[in-house]
Short mmCIF file of C-alpha atoms in Angstrom, two decimals:
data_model
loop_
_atom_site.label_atom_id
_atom_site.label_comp_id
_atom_site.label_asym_id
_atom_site.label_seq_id
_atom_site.Cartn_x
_atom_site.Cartn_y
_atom_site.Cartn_z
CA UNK A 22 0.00 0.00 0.00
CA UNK A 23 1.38 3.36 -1.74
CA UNK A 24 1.99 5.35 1.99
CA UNK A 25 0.50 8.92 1.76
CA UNK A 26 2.93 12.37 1.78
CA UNK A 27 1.91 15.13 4.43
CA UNK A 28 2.74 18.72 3.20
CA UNK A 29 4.49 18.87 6.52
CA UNK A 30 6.75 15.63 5.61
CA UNK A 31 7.44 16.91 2.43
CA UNK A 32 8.61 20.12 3.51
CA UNK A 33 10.08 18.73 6.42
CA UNK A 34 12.42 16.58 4.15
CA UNK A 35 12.87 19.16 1.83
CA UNK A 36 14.16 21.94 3.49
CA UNK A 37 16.13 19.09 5.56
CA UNK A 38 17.70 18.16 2.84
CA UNK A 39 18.61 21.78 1.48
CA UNK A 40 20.19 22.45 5.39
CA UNK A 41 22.17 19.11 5.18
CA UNK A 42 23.67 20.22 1.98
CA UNK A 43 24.89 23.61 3.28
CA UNK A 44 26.27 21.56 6.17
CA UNK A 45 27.76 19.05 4.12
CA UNK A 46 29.58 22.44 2.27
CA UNK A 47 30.66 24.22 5.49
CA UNK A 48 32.32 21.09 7.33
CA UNK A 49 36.21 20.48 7.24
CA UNK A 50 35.49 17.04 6.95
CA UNK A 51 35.11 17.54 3.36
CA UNK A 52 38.67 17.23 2.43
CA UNK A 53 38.39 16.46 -1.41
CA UNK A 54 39.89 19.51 -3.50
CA UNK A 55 36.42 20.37 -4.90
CA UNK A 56 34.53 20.80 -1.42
CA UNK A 57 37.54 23.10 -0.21
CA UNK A 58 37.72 25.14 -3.39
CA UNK A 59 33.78 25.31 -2.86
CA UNK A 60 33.66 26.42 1.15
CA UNK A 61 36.54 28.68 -0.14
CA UNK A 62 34.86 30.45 -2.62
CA UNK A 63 31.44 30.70 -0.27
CA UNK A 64 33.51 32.47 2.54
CA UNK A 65 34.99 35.08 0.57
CA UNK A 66 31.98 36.08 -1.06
CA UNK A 67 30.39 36.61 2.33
CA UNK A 68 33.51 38.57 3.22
CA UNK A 69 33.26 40.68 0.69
CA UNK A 70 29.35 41.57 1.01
CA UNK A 71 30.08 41.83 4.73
CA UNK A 72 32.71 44.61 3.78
CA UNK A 73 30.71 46.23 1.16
CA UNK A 74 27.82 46.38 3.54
CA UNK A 75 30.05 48.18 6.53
CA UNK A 76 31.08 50.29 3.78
CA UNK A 77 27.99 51.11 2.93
CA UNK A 78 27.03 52.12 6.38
CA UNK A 79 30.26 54.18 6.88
CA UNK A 80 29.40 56.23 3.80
CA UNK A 81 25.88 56.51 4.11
CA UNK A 82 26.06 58.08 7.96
CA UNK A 83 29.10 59.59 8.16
CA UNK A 84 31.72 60.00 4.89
CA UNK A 85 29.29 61.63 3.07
CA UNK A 86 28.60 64.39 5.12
CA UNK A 87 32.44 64.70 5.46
CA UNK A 88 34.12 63.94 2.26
CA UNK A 89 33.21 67.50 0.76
CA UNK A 90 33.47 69.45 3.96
CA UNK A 91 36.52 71.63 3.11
CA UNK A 92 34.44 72.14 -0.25
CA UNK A 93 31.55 73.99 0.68
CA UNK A 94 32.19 75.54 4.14
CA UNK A 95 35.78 76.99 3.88
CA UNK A 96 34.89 80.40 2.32
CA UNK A 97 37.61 83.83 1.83
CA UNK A 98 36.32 86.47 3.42
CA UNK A 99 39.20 88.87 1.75
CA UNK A 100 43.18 88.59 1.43
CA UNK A 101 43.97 87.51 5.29
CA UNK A 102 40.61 86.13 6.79
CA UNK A 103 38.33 83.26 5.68
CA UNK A 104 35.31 81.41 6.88
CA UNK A 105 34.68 77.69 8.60
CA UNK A 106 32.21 75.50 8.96
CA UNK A 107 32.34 71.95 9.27
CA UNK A 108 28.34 71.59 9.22
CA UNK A 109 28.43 69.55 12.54
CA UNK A 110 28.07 72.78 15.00
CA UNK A 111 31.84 73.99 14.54
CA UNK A 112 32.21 77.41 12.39
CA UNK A 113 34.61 80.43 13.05
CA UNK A 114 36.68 82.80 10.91
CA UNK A 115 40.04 83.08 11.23
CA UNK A 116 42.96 84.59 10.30
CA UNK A 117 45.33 82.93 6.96
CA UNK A 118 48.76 84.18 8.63
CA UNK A 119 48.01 83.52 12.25
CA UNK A 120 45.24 80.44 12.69
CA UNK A 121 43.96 82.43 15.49
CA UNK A 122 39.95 82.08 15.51
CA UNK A 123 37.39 85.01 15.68
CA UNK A 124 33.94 84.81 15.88
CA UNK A 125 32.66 81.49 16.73
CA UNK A 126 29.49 79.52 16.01
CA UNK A 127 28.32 81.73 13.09
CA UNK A 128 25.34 79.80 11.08
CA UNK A 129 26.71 81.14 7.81
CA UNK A 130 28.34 84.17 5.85
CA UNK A 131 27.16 85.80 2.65
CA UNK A 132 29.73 87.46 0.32
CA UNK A 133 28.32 90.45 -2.16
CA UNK A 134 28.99 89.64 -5.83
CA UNK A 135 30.21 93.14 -6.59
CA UNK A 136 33.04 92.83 -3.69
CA UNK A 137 31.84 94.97 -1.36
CA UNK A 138 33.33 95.45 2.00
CA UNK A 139 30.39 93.86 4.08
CA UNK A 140 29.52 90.29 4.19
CA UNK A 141 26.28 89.42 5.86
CA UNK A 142 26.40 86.95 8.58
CA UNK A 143 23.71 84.79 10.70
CA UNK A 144 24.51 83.65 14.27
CA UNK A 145 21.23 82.27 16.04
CA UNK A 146 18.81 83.33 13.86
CA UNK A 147 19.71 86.66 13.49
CA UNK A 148 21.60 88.61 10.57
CA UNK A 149 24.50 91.05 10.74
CA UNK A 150 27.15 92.21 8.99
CA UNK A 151 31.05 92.21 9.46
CA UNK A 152 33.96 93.57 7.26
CA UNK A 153 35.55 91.21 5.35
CA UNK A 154 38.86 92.92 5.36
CA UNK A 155 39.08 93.05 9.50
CA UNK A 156 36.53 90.78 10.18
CA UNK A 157 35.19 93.37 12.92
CA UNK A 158 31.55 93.60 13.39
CA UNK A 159 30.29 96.22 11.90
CA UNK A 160 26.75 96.18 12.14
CA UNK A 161 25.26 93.59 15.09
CA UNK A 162 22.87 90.22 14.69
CA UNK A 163 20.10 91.96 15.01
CA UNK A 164 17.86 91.77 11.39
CA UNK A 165 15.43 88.82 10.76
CA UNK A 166 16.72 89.04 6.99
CA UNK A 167 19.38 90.91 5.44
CA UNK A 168 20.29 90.74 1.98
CA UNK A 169 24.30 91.55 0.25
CA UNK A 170 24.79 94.99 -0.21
CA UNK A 171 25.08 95.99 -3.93
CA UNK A 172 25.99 99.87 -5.11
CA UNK A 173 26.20 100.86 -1.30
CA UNK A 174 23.40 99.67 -0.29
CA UNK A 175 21.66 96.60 1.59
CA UNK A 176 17.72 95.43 2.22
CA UNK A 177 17.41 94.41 5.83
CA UNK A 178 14.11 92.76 7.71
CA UNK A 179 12.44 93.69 10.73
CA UNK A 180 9.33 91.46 11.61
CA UNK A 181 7.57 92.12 8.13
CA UNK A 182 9.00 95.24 7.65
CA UNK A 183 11.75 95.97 5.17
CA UNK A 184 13.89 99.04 4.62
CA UNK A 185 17.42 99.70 3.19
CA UNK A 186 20.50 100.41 5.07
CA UNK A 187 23.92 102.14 4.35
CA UNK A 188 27.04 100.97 5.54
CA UNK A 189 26.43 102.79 8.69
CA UNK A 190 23.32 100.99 9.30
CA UNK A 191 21.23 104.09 8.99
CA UNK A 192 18.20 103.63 6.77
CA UNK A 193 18.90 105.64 3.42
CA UNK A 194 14.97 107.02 3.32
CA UNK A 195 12.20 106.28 5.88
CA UNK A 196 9.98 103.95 3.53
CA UNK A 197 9.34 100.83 4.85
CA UNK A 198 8.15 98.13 2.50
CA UNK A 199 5.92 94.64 3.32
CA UNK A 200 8.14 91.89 2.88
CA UNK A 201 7.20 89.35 0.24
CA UNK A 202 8.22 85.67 1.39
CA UNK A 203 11.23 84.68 -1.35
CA UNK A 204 11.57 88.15 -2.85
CA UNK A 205 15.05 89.78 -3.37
CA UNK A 206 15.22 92.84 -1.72
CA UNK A 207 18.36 94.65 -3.75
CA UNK A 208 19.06 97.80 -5.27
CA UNK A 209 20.63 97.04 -9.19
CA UNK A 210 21.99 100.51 -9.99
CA UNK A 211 19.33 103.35 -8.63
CA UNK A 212 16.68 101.09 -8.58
CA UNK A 213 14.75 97.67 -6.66
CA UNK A 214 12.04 95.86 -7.67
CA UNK A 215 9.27 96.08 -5.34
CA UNK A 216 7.06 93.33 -5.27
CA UNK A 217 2.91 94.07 -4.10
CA UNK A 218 1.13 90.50 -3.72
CA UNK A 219 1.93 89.39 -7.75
CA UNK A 220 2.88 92.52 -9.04
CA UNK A 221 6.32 94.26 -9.66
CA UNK A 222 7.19 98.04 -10.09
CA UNK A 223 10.52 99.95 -9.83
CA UNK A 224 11.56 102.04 -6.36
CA UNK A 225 14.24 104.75 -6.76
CA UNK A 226 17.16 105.66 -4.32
CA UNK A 227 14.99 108.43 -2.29
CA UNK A 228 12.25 105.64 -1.66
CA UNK A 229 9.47 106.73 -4.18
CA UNK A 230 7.73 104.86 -6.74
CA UNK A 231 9.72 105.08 -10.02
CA UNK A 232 7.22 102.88 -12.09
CA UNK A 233 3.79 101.70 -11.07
CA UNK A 234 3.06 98.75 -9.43
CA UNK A 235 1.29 96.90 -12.51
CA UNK A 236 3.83 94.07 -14.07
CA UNK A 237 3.73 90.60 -13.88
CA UNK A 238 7.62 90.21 -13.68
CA UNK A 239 10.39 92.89 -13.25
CA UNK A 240 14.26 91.55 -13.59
CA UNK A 241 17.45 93.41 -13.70
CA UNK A 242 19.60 93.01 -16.95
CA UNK A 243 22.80 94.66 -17.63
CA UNK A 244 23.91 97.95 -17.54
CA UNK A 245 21.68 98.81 -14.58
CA UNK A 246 18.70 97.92 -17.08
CA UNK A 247 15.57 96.26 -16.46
CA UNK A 248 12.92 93.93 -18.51
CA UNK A 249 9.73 94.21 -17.41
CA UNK A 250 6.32 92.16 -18.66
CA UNK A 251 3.11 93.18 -18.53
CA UNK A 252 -0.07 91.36 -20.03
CA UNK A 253 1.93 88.56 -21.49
CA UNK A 254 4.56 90.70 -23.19
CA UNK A 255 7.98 91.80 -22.74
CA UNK A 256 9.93 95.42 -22.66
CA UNK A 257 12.81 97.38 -20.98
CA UNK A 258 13.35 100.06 -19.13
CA UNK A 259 16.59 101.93 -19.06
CA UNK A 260 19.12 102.91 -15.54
CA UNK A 261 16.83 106.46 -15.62
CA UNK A 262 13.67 104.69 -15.21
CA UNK A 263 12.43 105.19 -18.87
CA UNK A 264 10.44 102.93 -20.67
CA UNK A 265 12.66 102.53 -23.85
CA UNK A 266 11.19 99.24 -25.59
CA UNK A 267 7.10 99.35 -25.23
CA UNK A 268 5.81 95.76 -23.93
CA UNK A 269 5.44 94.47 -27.35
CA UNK A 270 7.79 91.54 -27.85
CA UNK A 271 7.85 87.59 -26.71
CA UNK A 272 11.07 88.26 -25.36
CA UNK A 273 13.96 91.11 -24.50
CA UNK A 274 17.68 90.58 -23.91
CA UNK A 275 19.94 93.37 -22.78
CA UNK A 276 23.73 92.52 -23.22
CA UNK A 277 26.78 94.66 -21.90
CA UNK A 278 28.31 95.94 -25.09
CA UNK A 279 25.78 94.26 -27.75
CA UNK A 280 22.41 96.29 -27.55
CA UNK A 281 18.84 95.09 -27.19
CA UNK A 282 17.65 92.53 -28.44
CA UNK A 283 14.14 91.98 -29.36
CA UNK A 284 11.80 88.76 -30.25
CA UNK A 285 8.34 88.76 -32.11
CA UNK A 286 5.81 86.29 -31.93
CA UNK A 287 7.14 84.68 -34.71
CA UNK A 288 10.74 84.09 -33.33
CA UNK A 289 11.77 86.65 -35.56
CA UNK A 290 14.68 89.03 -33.73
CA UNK A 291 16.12 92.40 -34.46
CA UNK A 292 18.83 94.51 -32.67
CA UNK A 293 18.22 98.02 -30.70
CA UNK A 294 20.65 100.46 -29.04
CA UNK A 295 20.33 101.06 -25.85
CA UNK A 296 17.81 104.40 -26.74
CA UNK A 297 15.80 101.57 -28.34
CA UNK A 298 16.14 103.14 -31.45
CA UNK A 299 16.80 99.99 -34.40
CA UNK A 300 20.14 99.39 -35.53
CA UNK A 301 19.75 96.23 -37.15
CA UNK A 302 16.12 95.06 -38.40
CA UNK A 303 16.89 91.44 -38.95
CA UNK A 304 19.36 89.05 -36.59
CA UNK A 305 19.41 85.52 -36.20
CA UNK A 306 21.45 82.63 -34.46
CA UNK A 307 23.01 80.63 -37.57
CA UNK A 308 22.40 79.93 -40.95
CA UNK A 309 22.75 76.80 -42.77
CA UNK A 310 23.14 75.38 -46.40
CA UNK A 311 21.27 72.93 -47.68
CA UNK A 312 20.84 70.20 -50.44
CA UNK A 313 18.79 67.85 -52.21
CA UNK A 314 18.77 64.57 -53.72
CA UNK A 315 18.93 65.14 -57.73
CA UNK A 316 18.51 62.69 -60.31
CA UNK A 317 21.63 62.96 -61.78
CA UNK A 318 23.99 59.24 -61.07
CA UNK A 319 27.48 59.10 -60.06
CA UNK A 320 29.77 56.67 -61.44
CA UNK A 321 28.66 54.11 -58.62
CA UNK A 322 24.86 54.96 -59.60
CA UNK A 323 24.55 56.97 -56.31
CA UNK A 324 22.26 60.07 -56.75
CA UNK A 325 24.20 63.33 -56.81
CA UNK A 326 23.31 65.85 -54.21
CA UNK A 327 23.44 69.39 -55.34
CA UNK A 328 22.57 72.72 -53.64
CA UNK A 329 19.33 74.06 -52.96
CA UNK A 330 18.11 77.61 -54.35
CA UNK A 331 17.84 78.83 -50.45
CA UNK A 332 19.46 78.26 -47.30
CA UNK A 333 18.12 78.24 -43.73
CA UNK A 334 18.57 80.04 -40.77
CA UNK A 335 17.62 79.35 -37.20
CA UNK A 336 16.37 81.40 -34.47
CA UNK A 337 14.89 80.87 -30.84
CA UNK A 338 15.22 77.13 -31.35
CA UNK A 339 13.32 77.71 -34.92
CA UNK A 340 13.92 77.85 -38.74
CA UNK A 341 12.88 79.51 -41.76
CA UNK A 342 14.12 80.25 -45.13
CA UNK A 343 17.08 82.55 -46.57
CA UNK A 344 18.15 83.85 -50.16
CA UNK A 345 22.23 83.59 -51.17
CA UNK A 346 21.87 87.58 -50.55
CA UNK A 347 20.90 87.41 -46.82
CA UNK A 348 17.31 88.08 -46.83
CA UNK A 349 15.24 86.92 -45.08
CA UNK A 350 11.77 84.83 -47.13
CA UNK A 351 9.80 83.27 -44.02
CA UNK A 352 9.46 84.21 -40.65
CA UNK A 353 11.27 81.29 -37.92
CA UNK A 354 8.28 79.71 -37.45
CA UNK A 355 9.38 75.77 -38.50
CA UNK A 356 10.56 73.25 -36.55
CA UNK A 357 12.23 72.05 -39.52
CA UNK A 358 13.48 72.27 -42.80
CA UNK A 359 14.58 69.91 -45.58
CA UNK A 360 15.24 70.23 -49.39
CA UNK A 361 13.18 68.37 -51.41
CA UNK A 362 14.47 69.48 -55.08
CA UNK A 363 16.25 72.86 -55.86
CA UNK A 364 12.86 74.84 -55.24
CA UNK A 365 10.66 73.13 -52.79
CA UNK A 366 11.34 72.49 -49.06
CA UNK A 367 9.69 70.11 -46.22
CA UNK A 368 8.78 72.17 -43.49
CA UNK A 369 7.80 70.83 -40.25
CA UNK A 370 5.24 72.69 -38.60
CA UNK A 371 5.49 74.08 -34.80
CA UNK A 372 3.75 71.89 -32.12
CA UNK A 373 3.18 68.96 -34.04
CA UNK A 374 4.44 66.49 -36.13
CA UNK A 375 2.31 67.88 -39.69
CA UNK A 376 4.88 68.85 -42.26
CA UNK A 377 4.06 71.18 -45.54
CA UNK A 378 5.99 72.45 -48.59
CA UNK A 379 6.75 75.42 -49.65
CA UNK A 380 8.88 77.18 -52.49
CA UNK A 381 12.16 79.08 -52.37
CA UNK A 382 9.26 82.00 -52.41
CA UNK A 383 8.16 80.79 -49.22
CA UNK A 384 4.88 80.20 -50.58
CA UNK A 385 2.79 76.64 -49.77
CA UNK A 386 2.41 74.42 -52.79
CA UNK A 387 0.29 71.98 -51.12
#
């Protein structure tokens, strides 16, 4: 009579049989070559997890937060005094020549981009401001926020109050302004942006209103410039506060010796001086030649390619067509461009995958 198998038997001599097997590996008695070269193998591949794993550990809790310590927390103040912090609690400043340490248990410094003498510093919560030459204390912990100075002058927070400060720490005009959580509080040149709720305007060095309160973003650009957008498009306002380039563009670029740059709808650019009077009424990013598959063989019955009537140019991350003499016959509105013969051109339209052709004319022909 056939004897009937539990689940418990067969698992019982199952999983005895898998334990007597990693015995039968693990015990000396084994003294053939193959069972050594077997247990030998085993143990160092548990060593080596084992020392990956400690590894592991040791990074994870406590070489990370070390390995790049020097990195970010050793900061110059000037020529004979930098900045310490070893993120655990320890921070001073000290002198280069000396070693001797000044100022313990700061939180953190702040250097100005522009070099100025004052460096902002936080020590329990509070903001001050010490000279990064000396590394004296000139103005006490005593702000609730305090941004760089730049051109002179520095934003500093009182409860929800803000106001601007010389080097002194006497307030340059008696205008206080509602602090806006995440808003830079910096004068670029004679002016700040101050920021209402979701609005932006300009505020001059005596404290008054230089623009209104009305646009949807404000930024500083260079030569003490600003770009400013309001209802969706962008303009600029020069370092006197004057609206040179109305809010008509998709976008504005100011550069330090190259003018204004301006962008329509269409992608299409052209250049202004800084009067925003046109100096150049077409400008692009590159150009490019192009060529087409003809039906003309080569000796190898290849098809020659030959040059196309028109090149390309691009602009804002878009292309459209240009004759040999540099003008310009369609607007950058494609998102590509190939030559199909010597006079007609696969354009791929913005936003989607459609494509169209047109002529060297830039007129469609489908």
């Amino acid at each position: 009579m056939k004897k009937k198998i539990s689940l418990n038997m067969w698992l019982s001599v199952f999983f005895g049989g898998i334990w007597q097997f990693i015995s039968n590996i693990f015990s000396w008695k084994n003294k053939t070559p193959f069972w050594r070269v077997i247990w030998c193998v085993i143990t160092l591949c548990i060593v080596a997890f084992t020392g990956m794993l400690g590894y592991a550990f040791y990074d994870e809790f406590y070489g990370r937060s070390h390995r790049y310590c020097d990195y970010y927390a050793t900061s110059d103040l000037g020529t004979d005094f930098y900045f310490y912090n070893d993120g655990h609690g320890k921070s001073y400043i000290a002198n280069k020549e000396t070693k001797k340490k000044i100022h313990k248990s700061l939180d953190w410094i702040a250097r100005p981009e522009d070099g100025d003498s004052l460096v902002v510093f936080a020590k329990d919560d509070k903001r001050g401001y010490l000279s990064r030459h000396t590394a004296n204390i000139v103005i006490p912990a005593k702000y609730d926020a305090a941004w760089c100075f730049n051109d002179g002058v520095a934003g500093v927070c009182e409860g929800d109050s803000v106001f601007f400060i010389d080097h002194s720490g006497r307030p340059i005009y008696n205008r206080k302004f509602k602090r806006e959580k995440g808003h830079n509080y910096t004068y670029h040149g004679n002016y700040f942006v101050n920021q209402v709720g979701d609005k932006f305007g300009l505020v001059d060095r005596q404290g008054n209103d230089a623009t209104p309160i009305i646009y949807e973003d404000l930024f500083a650009m260079a030569n003490n410039m600003w770009v400013m957008k309001y209802n969706g498009k962008m303009g600029a306002i020069n370092d006197k506060g004057v609206i040179i380039v109305p809010n008509e563009y998709a976008g504005v670029e100011i550069y330090p010796e190259g003018g204004i740059v301006v962008m329509s709808k269409d992608n299409s650019k052209k250049r202004l001086d800084y009067d925003g009077n046109v100096t150049d009424v077409f400008v692009y990013d590159h150009t490019y030649t192009m060529e087409y598959y003809s039906d003309n063989l080569d000796k190898e019955g290849n098809r020659i390619r030959k040059p196309a009537n028109v090149w390309y140019y691009s602009s804002n991350g878009h292309y459209g067509l240009i004759d040999k003499d540099g003008k310009p016959v369609t607007a950058p509105i494609y998102a590509s461009i190939e030559a199909f013969s010597e006079d007609l051109f696969e354009c791929q339209v913005d936003g989607g995958g459609e494509r169209l052709i047109i002529n060297s004319k830039g007129q469609k022909v489908n």
